mmCIF file of C-alpha atoms in Angstrom:
data_model
loop_
_atom_site.group_PDB
_atom_site.id
_atom_site.type_symbol
_atom_site.label_atom_id
_atom_site.label_comp_id
_atom_site.label_asym_id
_atom_site.label_seq_id
_atom_site.Cartn_x
_atom_site.Cartn_y
_atom_site.Cartn_z
ATOM 1 C CA MET A 1 78.643 87.532 98.081
ATOM 2 C CA MET A 2 80.505 84.204 98.038
ATOM 3 C CA GLU A 3 80.978 83.043 101.606
ATOM 4 C CA SER A 4 82.829 86.091 103.016
ATOM 5 C CA LEU A 5 84.080 87.479 99.696
ATOM 6 C CA GLU A 6 82.158 90.457 98.357
ATOM 7 C CA ILE A 7 82.049 90.652 94.569
ATOM 8 C CA LEU A 8 82.521 94.244 93.405
ATOM 9 C CA PHE A 9 82.434 93.539 89.655
ATOM 10 C CA GLU A 10 82.255 90.476 87.444
ATOM 11 C CA ASP A 11 81.909 89.734 83.750
ATOM 12 C CA LYS A 12 83.109 86.942 81.438
ATOM 13 C CA ILE A 13 86.796 87.794 81.673
ATOM 14 C CA ILE A 14 87.504 89.554 84.996
ATOM 15 C CA LEU A 15 86.443 89.389 88.634
ATOM 16 C CA VAL A 16 87.003 92.089 91.271
ATOM 17 C CA ILE A 17 86.477 91.260 94.938
ATOM 18 C CA ASN A 18 86.804 92.961 98.309
ATOM 19 C CA LYS A 19 89.381 90.882 100.166
ATOM 20 C CA PRO A 20 88.910 90.803 103.937
ATOM 21 C CA SER A 21 91.960 91.418 106.130
ATOM 22 C CA GLY A 22 93.505 88.243 107.508
ATOM 23 C CA LEU A 23 92.878 86.257 104.317
ATOM 24 C CA MET A 24 95.755 85.048 102.143
ATOM 25 C CA ALA A 25 95.654 86.051 98.463
ATOM 26 C CA GLU A 26 97.055 82.708 97.293
ATOM 27 C CA ARG A 27 96.934 79.241 98.815
ATOM 28 C CA ASP A 28 99.971 78.192 100.829
ATOM 29 C CA LYS A 29 101.464 74.918 102.074
ATOM 30 C CA PHE A 30 99.829 75.392 105.478
ATOM 31 C CA LYS A 31 96.336 75.333 103.923
ATOM 32 C CA ASN A 32 95.362 78.729 105.326
ATOM 33 C CA PRO A 33 92.083 80.127 103.920
ATOM 34 C CA SER A 34 92.796 82.047 100.713
ATOM 35 C CA VAL A 35 91.124 84.105 98.003
ATOM 36 C CA GLN A 36 92.392 81.572 95.479
ATOM 37 C CA ASP A 37 90.627 78.655 97.176
ATOM 38 C CA MET A 38 87.401 80.564 97.797
ATOM 39 C CA VAL A 39 87.178 81.815 94.210
ATOM 40 C CA ALA A 40 87.957 78.306 92.940
ATOM 41 C CA ASP A 41 85.038 76.980 94.987
ATOM 42 C CA TYR A 42 82.842 79.781 93.624
ATOM 43 C CA PHE A 43 83.830 79.007 90.035
ATOM 44 C CA ASN A 44 82.976 75.338 90.605
ATOM 45 C CA THR A 45 79.376 76.352 91.326
ATOM 46 C CA LEU A 46 79.088 78.149 87.977
ATOM 47 C CA LYS A 47 78.763 76.801 84.455
ATOM 48 C CA LEU A 48 81.953 78.317 83.074
ATOM 49 C CA SER A 49 83.600 77.651 79.725
ATOM 50 C CA GLN A 50 86.517 75.207 79.630
ATOM 51 C CA ASN A 51 89.041 77.949 78.924
ATOM 52 C CA THR A 52 88.226 79.749 82.196
ATOM 53 C CA ILE A 53 91.227 80.240 84.476
ATOM 54 C CA LEU A 54 91.732 81.681 87.949
ATOM 55 C CA GLY A 55 94.409 84.284 87.337
ATOM 56 C CA ILE A 56 95.839 86.275 90.240
ATOM 57 C CA VAL A 57 96.646 89.636 88.638
ATOM 58 C CA HIS A 58 98.125 91.238 91.769
ATOM 59 C CA ARG A 59 98.445 90.375 95.436
ATOM 60 C CA ILE A 60 97.407 92.072 98.651
ATOM 61 C CA ASP A 61 99.236 91.292 101.901
ATOM 62 C CA ARG A 62 97.372 88.982 104.259
ATOM 63 C CA PRO A 63 96.686 91.673 106.920
ATOM 64 C CA VAL A 64 95.443 94.186 104.298
ATOM 65 C CA SER A 65 91.851 94.457 103.044
ATOM 66 C CA GLY A 66 90.329 95.808 99.865
ATOM 67 C CA VAL A 67 90.027 95.668 96.099
ATOM 68 C CA MET A 68 91.664 92.684 94.401
ATOM 69 C CA LEU A 69 91.561 92.002 90.662
ATOM 70 C CA LEU A 70 91.470 88.523 89.106
ATOM 71 C CA ALA A 71 91.373 87.338 85.492
ATOM 72 C CA LYS A 72 89.132 84.592 84.127
ATOM 73 C CA LYS A 73 90.835 84.272 80.722
ATOM 74 C CA VAL A 74 94.502 83.911 79.759
ATOM 75 C CA SER A 75 94.242 86.853 77.354
ATOM 76 C CA ALA A 76 92.849 89.082 80.121
ATOM 77 C CA LEU A 77 95.592 88.007 82.532
ATOM 78 C CA ARG A 78 98.298 88.847 79.976
ATOM 79 C CA ASP A 79 96.735 92.214 79.216
ATOM 80 C CA LEU A 80 96.374 93.189 82.881
ATOM 81 C CA ASN A 81 99.874 91.973 83.743
ATOM 82 C CA LYS A 82 101.216 94.203 80.978
ATOM 83 C CA GLN A 83 99.259 97.186 82.324
ATOM 84 C CA PHE A 84 100.820 96.635 85.757
ATOM 85 C CA GLU A 85 104.308 96.275 84.270
ATOM 86 C CA GLU A 86 103.895 99.520 82.329
ATOM 87 C CA GLY A 87 102.579 101.427 85.345
ATOM 88 C CA LYS A 88 99.161 102.039 83.810
ATOM 89 C CA VAL A 89 97.170 100.757 86.791
ATOM 90 C CA GLU A 90 96.279 103.327 89.454
ATOM 91 C CA LYS A 91 95.534 102.268 93.015
ATOM 92 C CA ILE A 92 94.386 104.264 96.025
ATOM 93 C CA TYR A 93 94.752 103.027 99.600
ATOM 94 C CA TYR A 94 93.450 104.268 102.939
ATOM 95 C CA ALA A 95 95.496 103.886 106.107
ATOM 96 C CA LEU A 96 94.960 104.683 109.771
ATOM 97 C CA VAL A 97 98.251 105.622 111.401
ATOM 98 C CA ASP A 98 99.496 106.142 114.942
ATOM 99 C CA LYS A 99 100.834 109.638 114.327
ATOM 100 C CA LYS A 100 99.974 112.546 112.039
ATOM 101 C CA PRO A 101 102.671 113.239 109.404
ATOM 102 C CA GLU A 102 104.552 116.524 109.763
ATOM 103 C CA LYS A 103 103.090 117.720 106.438
ATOM 104 C CA ASP A 104 99.440 117.265 105.449
ATOM 105 C CA GLU A 105 100.476 115.944 102.051
ATOM 106 C CA GLY A 106 103.655 114.984 100.296
ATOM 107 C CA THR A 107 105.658 112.518 98.238
ATOM 108 C CA LEU A 108 107.808 109.876 99.889
ATOM 109 C CA LEU A 109 110.803 108.675 97.877
ATOM 110 C CA HIS A 110 112.947 105.983 99.466
ATOM 111 C CA TYR A 111 114.976 102.886 98.643
ATOM 112 C CA LEU A 112 113.703 99.490 99.737
ATOM 113 C CA PHE A 113 115.545 96.276 100.486
ATOM 114 C CA LYS A 114 113.526 93.079 100.838
ATOM 115 C CA ASP A 115 114.756 91.109 103.836
ATOM 116 C CA VAL A 116 113.580 87.657 102.751
ATOM 117 C CA LYS A 117 114.709 85.887 105.914
ATOM 118 C CA ASN A 118 112.689 88.142 108.222
ATOM 119 C CA LYS A 119 109.891 88.778 105.707
ATOM 120 C CA LYS A 120 110.288 92.523 106.097
ATOM 121 C CA ALA A 121 111.102 95.575 103.983
ATOM 122 C CA ILE A 122 114.007 97.762 105.083
ATOM 123 C CA ILE A 123 113.853 101.396 104.018
ATOM 124 C CA TYR A 124 116.819 103.645 103.268
ATOM 125 C CA LYS A 125 116.783 107.369 102.620
ATOM 126 C CA ASN A 126 119.491 107.188 99.952
ATOM 127 C CA SER A 127 120.248 104.802 97.100
ATOM 128 C CA ARG A 128 122.297 101.746 97.955
ATOM 129 C CA LYS A 129 123.212 98.367 96.520
ATOM 130 C CA SER A 130 120.373 95.797 96.326
ATOM 131 C CA ALA A 131 117.746 98.417 97.257
ATOM 132 C CA VAL A 132 115.051 99.490 94.765
ATOM 133 C CA LYS A 133 113.364 102.866 94.486
ATOM 134 C CA CYS A 134 109.888 103.141 95.990
ATOM 135 C CA GLU A 135 107.606 106.155 95.839
ATOM 136 C CA LEU A 136 104.143 107.169 97.030
ATOM 137 C CA ILE A 137 101.980 110.234 97.481
ATOM 138 C CA TYR A 138 99.969 110.673 100.684
ATOM 139 C CA LYS A 139 97.277 113.105 101.805
ATOM 140 C CA TYR A 140 96.053 113.608 105.364
ATOM 141 C CA LYS A 141 92.247 113.307 105.350
ATOM 142 C CA GLY A 142 91.494 114.107 108.985
ATOM 143 C CA MET A 143 90.872 112.181 112.187
ATOM 144 C CA LEU A 144 88.795 109.057 112.521
ATOM 145 C CA ASN A 145 88.028 108.590 116.192
ATOM 146 C CA ASP A 146 91.506 109.001 117.758
ATOM 147 C CA ALA A 147 93.444 107.862 114.679
ATOM 148 C CA PHE A 148 94.845 109.707 111.661
ATOM 149 C CA LEU A 149 93.445 108.851 108.222
ATOM 150 C CA LEU A 150 95.689 108.989 105.155
ATOM 151 C CA GLU A 151 94.887 108.567 101.463
ATOM 152 C CA ILE A 152 97.791 106.944 99.646
ATOM 153 C CA HIS A 153 98.652 106.789 95.944
ATOM 154 C CA PRO A 154 101.536 104.327 95.423
ATOM 155 C CA LEU A 155 103.633 105.230 92.381
ATOM 156 C CA THR A 156 105.573 101.962 92.606
ATOM 157 C CA GLY A 157 104.459 98.556 93.822
ATOM 158 C CA LYS A 158 107.215 97.148 96.004
ATOM 159 C CA TYR A 159 107.135 94.598 98.823
ATOM 160 C CA HIS A 160 105.432 96.042 101.954
ATOM 161 C CA GLN A 161 106.131 99.464 100.485
ATOM 162 C CA ILE A 162 103.319 101.490 102.079
ATOM 163 C CA ARG A 163 103.767 99.859 105.461
ATOM 164 C CA ALA A 164 107.532 100.351 105.518
ATOM 165 C CA GLN A 165 107.606 103.893 104.118
ATOM 166 C CA LEU A 166 105.009 105.202 106.569
ATOM 167 C CA ALA A 167 106.844 103.559 109.459
ATOM 168 C CA PHE A 168 110.104 105.139 108.267
ATOM 169 C CA ILE A 169 108.630 108.645 108.688
ATOM 170 C CA GLY A 170 107.342 107.769 112.158
ATOM 171 C CA CYS A 171 103.749 107.026 111.172
ATOM 172 C CA PRO A 172 103.298 103.237 111.421
ATOM 173 C CA ILE A 173 99.949 101.776 110.391
ATOM 174 C CA ILE A 174 97.738 100.851 113.331
ATOM 175 C CA GLY A 175 98.026 97.168 114.157
ATOM 176 C CA ASP A 176 101.239 96.732 112.151
ATOM 177 C CA GLU A 177 103.516 95.496 114.940
ATOM 178 C CA LYS A 178 106.066 94.268 112.369
ATOM 179 C CA TYR A 179 106.735 97.908 111.488
ATOM 180 C CA GLY A 180 106.576 99.394 114.955
ATOM 181 C CA SER A 181 102.915 100.135 115.691
ATOM 182 C CA LYS A 182 102.056 100.115 119.388
ATOM 183 C CA SER A 183 98.312 100.290 118.723
ATOM 184 C CA LYS A 184 96.129 97.198 118.538
ATOM 185 C CA TYR A 185 93.649 96.361 115.800
ATOM 186 C CA LYS A 186 92.696 92.714 115.359
ATOM 187 C CA LEU A 187 94.407 89.378 114.731
ATOM 188 C CA ASP A 188 96.241 89.080 111.385
ATOM 189 C CA ALA A 189 95.013 92.526 110.323
ATOM 190 C CA ILE A 190 96.281 96.085 110.019
ATOM 191 C CA CYS A 191 94.482 99.331 109.183
ATOM 192 C CA LEU A 192 95.494 99.436 105.516
ATOM 193 C CA HIS A 193 92.770 99.150 102.873
ATOM 194 C CA ALA A 194 93.003 98.993 99.076
ATOM 195 C CA HIS A 195 90.208 101.452 98.329
ATOM 196 C CA SER A 196 90.185 101.506 94.525
ATOM 197 C CA ILE A 197 91.837 100.271 91.363
ATOM 198 C CA GLU A 198 91.666 101.902 87.913
ATOM 199 C CA PHE A 199 92.673 100.044 84.752
ATOM 200 C CA GLU A 200 91.720 99.502 81.117
ATOM 201 C CA HIS A 201 89.221 96.714 80.581
ATOM 202 C CA PRO A 202 91.105 94.036 78.579
ATOM 203 C CA ALA A 203 88.291 93.507 76.067
ATOM 204 C CA GLU A 204 86.371 96.779 75.973
ATOM 205 C CA LYS A 205 89.536 98.917 76.049
ATOM 206 C CA LYS A 206 87.818 101.471 78.259
ATOM 207 C CA LYS A 207 89.041 102.858 81.560
ATOM 208 C CA MET A 208 87.192 101.471 84.539
ATOM 209 C CA LYS A 209 87.479 102.121 88.252
ATOM 210 C CA VAL A 210 86.295 99.779 90.977
ATOM 211 C CA SER A 211 86.240 100.830 94.616
ATOM 212 C CA CYS A 212 85.008 99.741 98.030
ATOM 213 C CA GLU A 213 84.610 101.642 101.276
ATOM 214 C CA MET A 214 86.988 101.238 104.210
ATOM 215 C CA PRO A 215 86.118 98.618 106.846
ATOM 216 C CA LYS A 216 83.245 99.715 109.087
ATOM 217 C CA ASP A 217 85.106 98.852 112.280
ATOM 218 C CA TRP A 218 87.763 101.491 111.553
ATOM 219 C CA LYS A 219 85.548 104.129 113.168
ATOM 220 C CA TYR A 220 86.127 102.398 116.491
ATOM 221 C CA VAL A 221 89.903 102.268 116.162
ATOM 222 C CA GLY A 222 92.053 104.627 118.192
ATOM 223 C CA ASN A 223 95.513 105.084 119.609
ATOM 224 C CA GLY A 224 96.723 103.224 122.650
#
């Protein structure tokens, strides 16, 4: 554990942490607390080789918690970036939503437009100019207190994709007021958690999966 960052896996070339909700992935101009700054401080306490870097392989939205992968070598960063580009990385998310989907499981295929000005994703049912295809698979896992738990397998990795697609079908994520949730969670946080990530280790060339359990306070979350 480094400060409030839980280390899930670490070796000489990669680091996997459990990012808390409310924490930025990368530092910003407003000097908000970030994974990047906290890992940099952690690295400064270690005797690392001069060619060590702090490579952000992928990002998780500030209000989202869960597994986040970082690279410690340029070669590892390049390898992992290529795996993401080629769709070889598999991620599983958990979400608590306001409403149970009509079907217990299914595939959502939509078209997403990134509204940069309002920092929001706009979802369309059909293809249209400037909108990109986004797709995910969801499974209803049962109730958790008064909320509805979904397991989500994103097949694409677009801006706010999970949040926007679930809201589009009338199932906004609890706490996600930006996408229409009327239920409260906590400041700068929503009930979306990156549960696991599966990829090929850049050096060992073996599949590995790293996971972390959903936040403990989810069992107290409910509608209303």
